[in-house]
Amino acid sequence: MSEQIIEEDKGKVALWIEQYIETFLGANKSYIEGYVAKLREQNPNISNEKLAKKIRNRKSFKNGLVGAATGVGGLITLPITVPVDLIASWKIQIGLAFAIAHVYGQTHDTADLKTDVYLILAGNSAKEALKTVGVVASKEITKKAIQKKVSVEVMKKIWKVVPQKIITKAGEKSLTSFTKMVPLLGAPIGFGFDYFSTRVVGSFAIKYYSGR
């Protein structure tokens, strides 16, 4: 996939991300609750941070396998023309963000969760996006640091601005498409990129909710 295709479909991509996040938050609450509860049962007395890291590690490995499996490239035209592995990565990372949110007790306000997921997916780019909507963050973007500054009106602005940062980050993934034309080379590159990018998302989510 080229950077140009991402630019041409940017509006459609942003809309798809928003719709998927809303659908996921509405349809998977019970599943996430069960998933986190089962892990707590399997790991009694584990701290929130250690449990969140365990989820991060599992989801990162899963995303790495997806990246390796789709390492030969390929496009998906539904709902938009983007690499199939990019769609798969976003789905796994959104689920990861939601699961870590649940670990830290953030399960009730859908609007808050939607904002959280956007910021987590944007990662370090979120700070720049927040500035454009009038929110100046400290060195670290955390739930505690910004929750007093983010009103419903600001949330709506974030939903419009932050997806552009997420899509820009996705451009990095398109740079691996050329190497994916060679399956034996593309598979390990796909695994490595998706594994580490998901670890970054998971680590950001842990810092975001723990305040560390």
PDB file of C-alpha atoms in Angstrom:
ATOM      1  CA  MET A   1       0.000   0.000   0.000  1.00  0.00           C
ATOM      2  CA  SER A   2       1.314   3.458  -0.776  1.00  0.00           C
ATOM      3  CA  GLU A   3       1.127   6.586   1.365  1.00  0.00           C
ATOM      4  CA  GLN A   4      -1.068   8.090  -1.383  1.00  0.00           C
ATOM      5  CA  ILE A   5      -3.791   5.488  -0.923  1.00  0.00           C
ATOM      6  CA  ILE A   6      -3.889   6.240   2.809  1.00  0.00           C
ATOM      7  CA  GLU A   7      -4.231   9.971   2.059  1.00  0.00           C
ATOM      8  CA  GLU A   8      -7.005   9.439  -0.470  1.00  0.00           C
ATOM      9  CA  ASP A   9      -8.983   7.223   1.899  1.00  0.00           C
ATOM     10  CA  LYS A  10      -8.195   9.160   5.091  1.00  0.00           C
ATOM     11  CA  GLY A  11     -11.791  10.229   5.720  1.00  0.00           C
ATOM     12  CA  LYS A  12     -13.110   6.713   5.171  1.00  0.00           C
ATOM     13  CA  VAL A  13     -10.396   5.239   7.376  1.00  0.00           C
ATOM     14  CA  ALA A  14     -11.184   7.670  10.199  1.00  0.00           C
ATOM     15  CA  LEU A  15     -14.888   6.843   9.941  1.00  0.00           C
ATOM     16  CA  TRP A  16     -14.194   3.115   9.978  1.00  0.00           C
ATOM     17  CA  ILE A  17     -11.991   3.421  13.074  1.00  0.00           C
ATOM     18  CA  GLU A  18     -14.689   5.397  14.905  1.00  0.00           C
ATOM     19  CA  GLN A  19     -17.435   2.956  13.941  1.00  0.00           C
ATOM     20  CA  TYR A  20     -15.330  -0.056  14.890  1.00  0.00           C
ATOM     21  CA  ILE A  21     -14.416   1.402  18.299  1.00  0.00           C
ATOM     22  CA  GLU A  22     -18.059   2.184  19.046  1.00  0.00           C
ATOM     23  CA  THR A  23     -19.186  -1.271  17.902  1.00  0.00           C
ATOM     24  CA  PHE A  24     -16.426  -2.984  19.879  1.00  0.00           C
ATOM     25  CA  LEU A  25     -17.183  -1.107  23.079  1.00  0.00           C
ATOM     26  CA  GLY A  26     -20.875  -1.929  22.741  1.00  0.00           C
ATOM     27  CA  ALA A  27     -20.586  -5.571  21.749  1.00  0.00           C
ATOM     28  CA  ASN A  28     -17.577  -6.910  23.649  1.00  0.00           C
ATOM     29  CA  LYS A  29     -17.986  -5.639  27.211  1.00  0.00           C
ATOM     30  CA  SER A  30     -19.078  -9.040  28.538  1.00  0.00           C
ATOM     31  CA  TYR A  31     -16.303 -10.834  26.651  1.00  0.00           C
ATOM     32  CA  ILE A  32     -13.625  -8.492  28.017  1.00  0.00           C
ATOM     33  CA  GLU A  33     -15.023  -8.828  31.536  1.00  0.00           C
ATOM     34  CA  GLY A  34     -14.838 -12.610  31.265  1.00  0.00           C
ATOM     35  CA  TYR A  35     -11.361 -12.523  29.726  1.00  0.00           C
ATOM     36  CA  VAL A  36      -9.925 -10.319  32.474  1.00  0.00           C
ATOM     37  CA  ALA A  37     -11.755 -12.237  35.219  1.00  0.00           C
ATOM     38  CA  LYS A  38     -10.345 -15.534  33.943  1.00  0.00           C
ATOM     39  CA  LEU A  39      -6.810 -14.168  33.936  1.00  0.00           C
ATOM     40  CA  ARG A  40      -7.263 -12.874  37.494  1.00  0.00           C
ATOM     41  CA  GLU A  41      -8.503 -16.299  38.547  1.00  0.00           C
ATOM     42  CA  GLN A  42      -5.496 -17.948  36.929  1.00  0.00           C
ATOM     43  CA  ASN A  43      -3.144 -15.452  38.549  1.00  0.00           C
ATOM     44  CA  PRO A  44      -4.419 -14.792  42.084  1.00  0.00           C
ATOM     45  CA  ASN A  45      -3.019 -11.789  43.955  1.00  0.00           C
ATOM     46  CA  ILE A  46      -1.488 -10.365  40.800  1.00  0.00           C
ATOM     47  CA  SER A  47      -1.251  -6.566  40.620  1.00  0.00           C
ATOM     48  CA  ASN A  48      -3.103  -4.557  38.006  1.00  0.00           C
ATOM     49  CA  GLU A  49       0.168  -3.603  36.324  1.00  0.00           C
ATOM     50  CA  LYS A  50       1.397  -7.196  36.080  1.00  0.00           C
ATOM     51  CA  LEU A  51      -1.973  -8.370  34.788  1.00  0.00           C
ATOM     52  CA  ALA A  52      -2.015  -5.585  32.199  1.00  0.00           C
ATOM     53  CA  LYS A  53       1.507  -6.516  31.086  1.00  0.00           C
ATOM     54  CA  LYS A  54       0.434 -10.141  30.742  1.00  0.00           C
ATOM     55  CA  ILE A  55      -2.438  -9.059  28.470  1.00  0.00           C
ATOM     56  CA  ARG A  56      -0.083  -6.796  26.519  1.00  0.00           C
ATOM     57  CA  ASN A  57       2.365  -9.658  25.966  1.00  0.00           C
ATOM     58  CA  ARG A  58      -0.344 -12.061  24.815  1.00  0.00           C
ATOM     59  CA  LYS A  59      -1.963  -9.602  22.438  1.00  0.00           C
ATOM     60  CA  SER A  60       1.426  -8.534  21.062  1.00  0.00           C
ATOM     61  CA  PHE A  61       2.343 -12.135  20.259  1.00  0.00           C
ATOM     62  CA  LYS A  62      -1.062 -12.692  18.675  1.00  0.00           C
ATOM     63  CA  ASN A  63      -0.681  -9.596  16.538  1.00  0.00           C
ATOM     64  CA  GLY A  64       2.802 -10.703  15.576  1.00  0.00           C
ATOM     65  CA  LEU A  65       1.407 -13.994  14.296  1.00  0.00           C
ATOM     66  CA  VAL A  66      -1.193 -12.089  12.285  1.00  0.00           C
ATOM     67  CA  GLY A  67       1.566  -9.911  10.840  1.00  0.00           C
ATOM     68  CA  ALA A  68       3.586 -12.979   9.875  1.00  0.00           C
ATOM     69  CA  ALA A  69       0.586 -14.717   8.325  1.00  0.00           C
ATOM     70  CA  THR A  70      -0.206 -11.674   6.197  1.00  0.00           C
ATOM     71  CA  GLY A  71       3.447 -10.940   5.561  1.00  0.00           C
ATOM     72  CA  VAL A  72       3.040 -11.468   1.837  1.00  0.00           C
ATOM     73  CA  GLY A  73       0.930  -8.301   1.700  1.00  0.00           C
ATOM     74  CA  GLY A  74      -2.484  -7.966   0.126  1.00  0.00           C
ATOM     75  CA  LEU A  75      -5.295  -5.468   0.204  1.00  0.00           C
ATOM     76  CA  ILE A  76      -8.780  -5.617   1.573  1.00  0.00           C
ATOM     77  CA  THR A  77     -11.490  -3.563  -0.097  1.00  0.00           C
ATOM     78  CA  LEU A  78     -14.100  -3.838   2.634  1.00  0.00           C
ATOM     79  CA  PRO A  79     -14.788  -1.400   4.082  1.00  0.00           C
ATOM     80  CA  ILE A  80     -11.857   0.527   2.577  1.00  0.00           C
ATOM     81  CA  THR A  81      -8.730  -0.132   0.571  1.00  0.00           C
ATOM     82  CA  VAL A  82      -6.061  -0.726   3.213  1.00  0.00           C
ATOM     83  CA  PRO A  83      -3.788  -3.677   3.983  1.00  0.00           C
ATOM     84  CA  VAL A  84      -5.614  -6.567   5.604  1.00  0.00           C
ATOM     85  CA  ASP A  85      -2.938  -6.818   8.302  1.00  0.00           C
ATOM     86  CA  LEU A  86      -3.418  -3.160   9.222  1.00  0.00           C
ATOM     87  CA  ILE A  87      -7.136  -3.742   9.786  1.00  0.00           C
ATOM     88  CA  ALA A  88      -6.297  -6.843  11.852  1.00  0.00           C
ATOM     89  CA  SER A  89      -3.723  -4.913  13.901  1.00  0.00           C
ATOM     90  CA  TRP A  90      -6.147  -2.129  14.698  1.00  0.00           C
ATOM     91  CA  LYS A  91      -8.755  -4.644  15.846  1.00  0.00           C
ATOM     92  CA  ILE A  92      -6.311  -6.394  18.161  1.00  0.00           C
ATOM     93  CA  GLN A  93      -4.936  -3.116  19.526  1.00  0.00           C
ATOM     94  CA  ILE A  94      -8.410  -1.728  20.197  1.00  0.00           C
ATOM     95  CA  GLY A  95      -9.235  -4.913  22.092  1.00  0.00           C
ATOM     96  CA  LEU A  96      -5.948  -4.606  23.987  1.00  0.00           C
ATOM     97  CA  ALA A  97      -6.697  -1.021  25.000  1.00  0.00           C
ATOM     98  CA  PHE A  98     -10.189  -1.966  26.180  1.00  0.00           C
ATOM     99  CA  ALA A  99      -8.885  -4.949  28.172  1.00  0.00           C
ATOM    100  CA  ILE A 100      -6.252  -2.852  29.949  1.00  0.00           C
ATOM    101  CA  ALA A 101      -8.894  -0.201  30.641  1.00  0.00           C
ATOM    102  CA  HIS A 102     -10.993  -2.906  32.287  1.00  0.00           C
ATOM    103  CA  VAL A 103      -8.028  -4.053  34.407  1.00  0.00           C
ATOM    104  CA  TYR A 104      -7.849  -0.541  35.861  1.00  0.00           C
ATOM    105  CA  GLY A 105     -11.603  -0.338  36.424  1.00  0.00           C
ATOM    106  CA  GLN A 106     -12.455   1.911  33.468  1.00  0.00           C
ATOM    107  CA  THR A 107     -15.568   0.152  32.190  1.00  0.00           C
ATOM    108  CA  HIS A 108     -18.579   2.426  32.583  1.00  0.00           C
ATOM    109  CA  ASP A 109     -18.565   5.611  30.520  1.00  0.00           C
ATOM    110  CA  THR A 110     -18.532   4.739  26.825  1.00  0.00           C
ATOM    111  CA  ALA A 111     -17.614   8.282  25.798  1.00  0.00           C
ATOM    112  CA  ASP A 112     -14.599   8.258  28.111  1.00  0.00           C
ATOM    113  CA  LEU A 113     -13.503   4.851  26.853  1.00  0.00           C
ATOM    114  CA  LYS A 114     -13.789   5.956  23.241  1.00  0.00           C
ATOM    115  CA  THR A 115     -11.578   8.961  23.990  1.00  0.00           C
ATOM    116  CA  ASP A 116      -9.121   6.772  25.905  1.00  0.00           C
ATOM    117  CA  VAL A 117      -8.824   4.277  23.048  1.00  0.00           C
ATOM    118  CA  TYR A 118      -8.183   7.052  20.543  1.00  0.00           C
ATOM    119  CA  LEU A 119      -5.409   8.536  22.690  1.00  0.00           C
ATOM    120  CA  ILE A 120      -3.858   5.139  23.361  1.00  0.00           C
ATOM    121  CA  LEU A 121      -3.793   4.204  19.674  1.00  0.00           C
ATOM    122  CA  ALA A 122      -2.248   7.573  18.815  1.00  0.00           C
ATOM    123  CA  GLY A 123       0.472   7.066  21.428  1.00  0.00           C
ATOM    124  CA  ASN A 124       3.065   9.831  21.558  1.00  0.00           C
ATOM    125  CA  SER A 125       1.251  11.631  18.738  1.00  0.00           C
ATOM    126  CA  ALA A 126      -1.676  12.172  21.114  1.00  0.00           C
ATOM    127  CA  LYS A 127       0.084  15.039  22.887  1.00  0.00           C
ATOM    128  CA  GLU A 128       0.317  17.046  19.680  1.00  0.00           C
ATOM    129  CA  ALA A 129      -3.310  16.266  18.864  1.00  0.00           C
ATOM    130  CA  LEU A 130      -4.456  17.383  22.303  1.00  0.00           C
ATOM    131  CA  LYS A 131      -2.729  20.728  21.853  1.00  0.00           C
ATOM    132  CA  THR A 132      -4.798  21.382  18.738  1.00  0.00           C
ATOM    133  CA  VAL A 133      -7.981  21.105  20.802  1.00  0.00           C
ATOM    134  CA  GLY A 134      -6.690  23.283  23.623  1.00  0.00           C
ATOM    135  CA  VAL A 135      -5.498  20.611  26.057  1.00  0.00           C
ATOM    136  CA  VAL A 136      -1.888  20.996  27.179  1.00  0.00           C
ATOM    137  CA  ALA A 137      -0.628  17.714  28.605  1.00  0.00           C
ATOM    138  CA  SER A 138       2.281  17.207  30.965  1.00  0.00           C
ATOM    139  CA  LYS A 139       5.321  15.109  30.054  1.00  0.00           C
ATOM    140  CA  GLU A 140       3.225  11.950  30.236  1.00  0.00           C
ATOM    141  CA  ILE A 141      -0.320  11.637  28.948  1.00  0.00           C
ATOM    142  CA  THR A 142      -2.310   9.895  31.659  1.00  0.00           C
ATOM    143  CA  LYS A 143      -5.980   9.450  32.419  1.00  0.00           C
ATOM    144  CA  LYS A 144      -5.578  11.278  35.703  1.00  0.00           C
ATOM    145  CA  ALA A 145      -3.722  14.190  34.108  1.00  0.00           C
ATOM    146  CA  ILE A 146      -6.243  14.984  31.400  1.00  0.00           C
ATOM    147  CA  GLN A 147      -9.625  13.877  32.765  1.00  0.00           C
ATOM    148  CA  LYS A 148     -10.237  17.204  34.496  1.00  0.00           C
ATOM    149  CA  LYS A 149      -9.445  19.098  31.304  1.00  0.00           C
ATOM    150  CA  VAL A 150     -11.568  17.077  28.879  1.00  0.00           C
ATOM    151  CA  SER A 151     -15.233  18.045  28.667  1.00  0.00           C
ATOM    152  CA  VAL A 152     -17.802  16.436  26.388  1.00  0.00           C
ATOM    153  CA  GLU A 153     -17.183  19.201  23.856  1.00  0.00           C
ATOM    154  CA  VAL A 154     -13.429  18.566  23.941  1.00  0.00           C
ATOM    155  CA  MET A 155     -14.020  14.822  23.564  1.00  0.00           C
ATOM    156  CA  LYS A 156     -15.891  15.435  20.334  1.00  0.00           C
ATOM    157  CA  LYS A 157     -12.983  17.510  19.058  1.00  0.00           C
ATOM    158  CA  ILE A 158     -10.561  14.735  20.012  1.00  0.00           C
ATOM    159  CA  TRP A 159     -12.629  12.215  18.058  1.00  0.00           C
ATOM    160  CA  LYS A 160     -12.144  14.354  14.957  1.00  0.00           C
ATOM    161  CA  VAL A 161      -8.454  15.198  15.368  1.00  0.00           C
ATOM    162  CA  VAL A 162      -6.805  12.111  16.872  1.00  0.00           C
ATOM    163  CA  PRO A 163      -7.813   9.621  14.136  1.00  0.00           C
ATOM    164  CA  GLN A 164      -5.660  11.635  11.713  1.00  0.00           C
ATOM    165  CA  LYS A 165      -2.653  10.954  13.954  1.00  0.00           C
ATOM    166  CA  ILE A 166      -3.511   7.257  14.073  1.00  0.00           C
ATOM    167  CA  ILE A 167      -3.721   7.142  10.280  1.00  0.00           C
ATOM    168  CA  THR A 168      -0.412   8.983   9.957  1.00  0.00           C
ATOM    169  CA  LYS A 169       1.205   6.387  12.221  1.00  0.00           C
ATOM    170  CA  ALA A 170      -0.243   3.716   9.938  1.00  0.00           C
ATOM    171  CA  GLY A 171       1.857   5.147   7.120  1.00  0.00           C
ATOM    172  CA  GLU A 172       4.860   3.560   8.814  1.00  0.00           C
ATOM    173  CA  LYS A 173       3.317   0.166   8.190  1.00  0.00           C
ATOM    174  CA  SER A 174       2.995   0.870   4.476  1.00  0.00           C
ATOM    175  CA  LEU A 175       6.783   1.173   4.286  1.00  0.00           C
ATOM    176  CA  THR A 176       7.065  -2.566   4.940  1.00  0.00           C
ATOM    177  CA  SER A 177       4.822  -3.455   1.998  1.00  0.00           C
ATOM    178  CA  PHE A 178       7.685  -3.570  -0.447  1.00  0.00           C
ATOM    179  CA  THR A 179       9.547  -6.230   1.521  1.00  0.00           C
ATOM    180  CA  LYS A 180       6.351  -8.219   1.936  1.00  0.00           C
ATOM    181  CA  MET A 181       6.466  -9.061  -1.734  1.00  0.00           C
ATOM    182  CA  VAL A 182       9.014 -11.745  -0.758  1.00  0.00           C
ATOM    183  CA  PRO A 183       7.186 -14.200   1.578  1.00  0.00           C
ATOM    184  CA  LEU A 184      10.282 -15.600   3.323  1.00  0.00           C
ATOM    185  CA  LEU A 185      11.392 -12.056   4.129  1.00  0.00           C
ATOM    186  CA  GLY A 186       7.945 -10.564   4.672  1.00  0.00           C
ATOM    187  CA  ALA A 187       6.817 -13.000   7.373  1.00  0.00           C
ATOM    188  CA  PRO A 188       9.482 -12.176  10.000  1.00  0.00           C
ATOM    189  CA  ILE A 189       9.230  -8.472   9.210  1.00  0.00           C
ATOM    190  CA  GLY A 190       5.450  -8.627   9.560  1.00  0.00           C
ATOM    191  CA  PHE A 191       5.771 -10.467  12.885  1.00  0.00           C
ATOM    192  CA  GLY A 192       8.345  -8.064  14.263  1.00  0.00           C
ATOM    193  CA  PHE A 193       6.539  -4.888  13.242  1.00  0.00           C
ATOM    194  CA  ASP A 194       3.123  -5.956  14.549  1.00  0.00           C
ATOM    195  CA  TYR A 195       4.561  -7.493  17.720  1.00  0.00           C
ATOM    196  CA  PHE A 196       6.528  -4.422  18.764  1.00  0.00           C
ATOM    197  CA  SER A 197       3.947  -1.876  17.627  1.00  0.00           C
ATOM    198  CA  THR A 198       1.342  -3.643  19.774  1.00  0.00           C
ATOM    199  CA  ARG A 199       3.712  -3.733  22.750  1.00  0.00           C
ATOM    200  CA  VAL A 200       4.105   0.020  22.373  1.00  0.00           C
ATOM    201  CA  VAL A 201       0.310   0.452  22.408  1.00  0.00           C
ATOM    202  CA  GLY A 202      -0.010  -1.812  25.446  1.00  0.00           C
ATOM    203  CA  SER A 203       2.775  -0.060  27.343  1.00  0.00           C
ATOM    204  CA  PHE A 204       1.221   3.330  26.593  1.00  0.00           C
ATOM    205  CA  ALA A 205      -2.156   2.069  27.841  1.00  0.00           C
ATOM    206  CA  ILE A 206      -0.585   0.861  31.102  1.00  0.00           C
ATOM    207  CA  LYS A 207       1.090   4.226  31.682  1.00  0.00           C
ATOM    208  CA  TYR A 208      -2.100   6.040  30.705  1.00  0.00           C
ATOM    209  CA  TYR A 209      -4.236   4.269  33.299  1.00  0.00           C
ATOM    210  CA  SER A 210      -1.672   3.684  36.042  1.00  0.00           C
ATOM    211  CA  GLY A 211      -0.409   7.257  35.935  1.00  0.00           C
ATOM    212  CA  ARG A 212       3.208   6.115  35.782  1.00  0.00           C
TER     213      ARG A 212
END
